[in-house]
């Protein structure tokens, strides 16, 4: 039994110690905004924040996060500037990668509230978007930060 702090709420959940956090979040707690993409930490679709740092939840064993603060896409308010910019810049097409992209962008803005375009591109380069909306993603992040788009 693990006690997990997710989006400011405490959950008690039974899981295997090596069970990926992704599956605990999605299947046991039914927080389905975090997506399964590749299962190997390559695509970024499953990104969540653990103690304020972006992490690929498909690679994180649930036993390693007990007592840590976990933030999923559901924990970011709908009126957050990042989510608003995402809509204004019409980022999503299929939308599948978007929660992971937003979580990585959120972590970036926590670390660096006013990143340059180059810093945004470098940070987001490890996330895959099959629809190819990379330019819109960069514009949305810069807009949310109040920087130049």
Coordinates of C-alpha atoms in Angstrom, one line a residue:
X1 CA 0.0 0.0 0.0
X2 CA 1.4 3.4 -1.0
X3 CA 0.4 6.9 0.0
X4 CA 0.7 9.2 -3.0
X5 CA 0.2 13.0 -3.1
X6 CA -1.2 13.8 -6.5
X7 CA -2.5 17.2 -7.4
X8 CA -2.7 18.2 -3.8
X9 CA -4.8 15.2 -2.8
X10 CA -3.6 12.1 -0.9
X11 CA -4.4 8.7 -2.3
X12 CA -3.8 5.3 -0.7
X13 CA -3.3 2.7 -3.4
X14 CA -2.3 -0.9 -3.5
X15 CA 0.4 -1.5 -6.2
X16 CA 3.4 -3.6 -6.9
X17 CA 6.6 -1.8 -5.9
X18 CA 8.0 -1.9 -9.4
X19 CA 4.7 -0.9 -11.1
X20 CA 5.2 2.2 -13.2
X21 CA 3.7 5.3 -11.8
X22 CA 1.9 5.8 -15.2
X23 CA -0.2 2.8 -14.7
X24 CA -1.0 3.6 -11.1
X25 CA -2.2 7.1 -12.1
X26 CA -4.2 5.9 -15.1
X27 CA -5.6 2.5 -14.2
X28 CA -5.8 2.5 -10.4
X29 CA -6.6 6.2 -9.8
X30 CA -8.4 6.9 -13.1
X31 CA -6.5 10.1 -13.8
X32 CA -6.4 9.5 -17.5
X33 CA -4.9 12.8 -18.7
X34 CA -1.4 11.3 -18.4
X35 CA -1.0 9.3 -21.6
X36 CA 0.8 6.1 -22.5
X37 CA 2.9 6.6 -25.6
X38 CA 6.0 4.4 -25.9
X39 CA 6.5 2.8 -22.5
X40 CA 10.3 3.5 -22.8
X41 CA 10.6 7.1 -21.7
X42 CA 11.2 8.3 -25.3
X43 CA 8.1 10.1 -26.4
X44 CA 7.2 12.2 -23.4
X45 CA 3.5 11.6 -23.5
X46 CA 3.5 10.3 -19.9
X47 CA 5.3 13.3 -18.4
X48 CA 4.3 14.4 -14.9
X49 CA 6.0 16.5 -12.3
X50 CA 7.6 14.9 -9.2
X51 CA 8.6 17.4 -6.6
X52 CA 8.5 20.1 -9.3
X53 CA 10.7 18.3 -11.8
X54 CA 9.5 16.7 -15.1
X55 CA 9.6 12.9 -15.1
X56 CA 8.5 10.2 -17.5
X57 CA 6.0 8.3 -15.4
X58 CA 6.3 5.1 -17.5
X59 CA 9.9 4.8 -16.1
X60 CA 9.2 5.7 -12.5
X61 CA 8.4 2.8 -10.1
X62 CA 5.6 3.8 -7.8
X63 CA 7.7 2.7 -4.7
X64 CA 10.1 5.6 -5.5
X65 CA 7.5 8.4 -5.2
X66 CA 5.7 7.7 -2.0
X67 CA 5.6 10.9 0.0
X68 CA 6.6 13.1 -3.0
X69 CA 4.4 15.7 -4.6
X70 CA 3.1 14.5 -8.0
X71 CA 1.4 16.9 -10.4
X72 CA -0.5 15.6 -13.4
X73 CA -2.2 17.6 -16.2
X74 CA -5.4 17.4 -14.1
X75 CA -3.7 19.5 -11.4
X76 CA -3.1 22.5 -13.6
X77 CA -6.1 24.8 -13.6
X78 CA -7.9 25.3 -16.9
X79 CA -7.4 29.1 -16.7
X80 CA -3.6 28.7 -16.2
X81 CA -1.7 31.0 -18.8
X82 CA 0.0 27.9 -20.3
X83 CA -3.3 26.1 -21.0
X84 CA -4.9 29.4 -22.3
X85 CA -1.9 30.0 -24.6
X86 CA -2.1 26.4 -25.9
X87 CA -5.7 27.0 -27.0
X88 CA -5.0 30.5 -28.4
X89 CA -2.1 29.2 -30.5
X90 CA -4.2 26.2 -31.6
X91 CA -1.5 23.8 -30.6
X92 CA -3.4 20.5 -30.5
X93 CA -4.3 18.6 -33.5
X94 CA -4.8 15.0 -32.4
X95 CA -3.9 16.1 -28.9
X96 CA -2.4 12.9 -27.7
X97 CA 1.0 14.3 -26.7
X98 CA -0.4 17.5 -25.4
X99 CA -0.6 16.6 -21.7
X100 CA 3.0 15.6 -21.6
X101 CA 4.1 18.6 -23.6
X102 CA 2.2 20.9 -21.2
X103 CA 3.7 19.2 -18.2
X104 CA 7.2 19.7 -19.6
X105 CA 6.5 23.3 -20.4
X106 CA 5.1 23.9 -17.0
X107 CA 8.2 22.5 -15.4
X108 CA 10.3 24.7 -17.6
X109 CA 8.4 27.8 -16.6
X110 CA 8.8 26.9 -12.9
X111 CA 12.5 26.7 -13.4
X112 CA 12.8 29.6 -15.8
X113 CA 9.7 31.9 -15.9
X114 CA 11.1 33.9 -18.9
X115 CA 12.9 31.4 -21.2
X116 CA 14.3 32.4 -24.6
X117 CA 13.0 30.7 -27.7
X118 CA 16.3 28.7 -27.9
X119 CA 15.8 27.5 -24.3
X120 CA 12.2 26.4 -25.1
X121 CA 13.3 24.5 -28.2
X122 CA 16.1 22.8 -26.4
X123 CA 13.9 21.8 -23.4
X124 CA 11.0 20.6 -25.6
X125 CA 13.2 18.7 -28.1
X126 CA 12.8 15.4 -26.2
X127 CA 9.0 15.3 -26.8
X128 CA 7.5 13.8 -29.9
X129 CA 4.4 15.2 -31.6
X130 CA 3.3 13.1 -34.5
X131 CA 1.2 16.0 -35.9
X132 CA 4.3 18.3 -36.0
X133 CA 2.9 21.3 -34.1
X134 CA 6.3 22.2 -32.7
X135 CA 6.3 25.8 -33.8
X136 CA 2.9 26.3 -32.2
X137 CA 4.1 24.7 -29.0
X138 CA 7.1 27.1 -28.8
X139 CA 4.8 30.1 -29.5
X140 CA 2.4 29.0 -26.8
X141 CA 5.2 28.6 -24.2
X142 CA 6.7 31.9 -25.0
X143 CA 3.2 33.6 -24.9
X144 CA 2.5 32.0 -21.5
X145 CA 5.8 33.3 -20.2
X146 CA 5.2 36.8 -21.5
X147 CA 8.1 36.6 -23.9
X148 CA 8.4 37.2 -27.6
X149 CA 6.6 34.8 -29.9

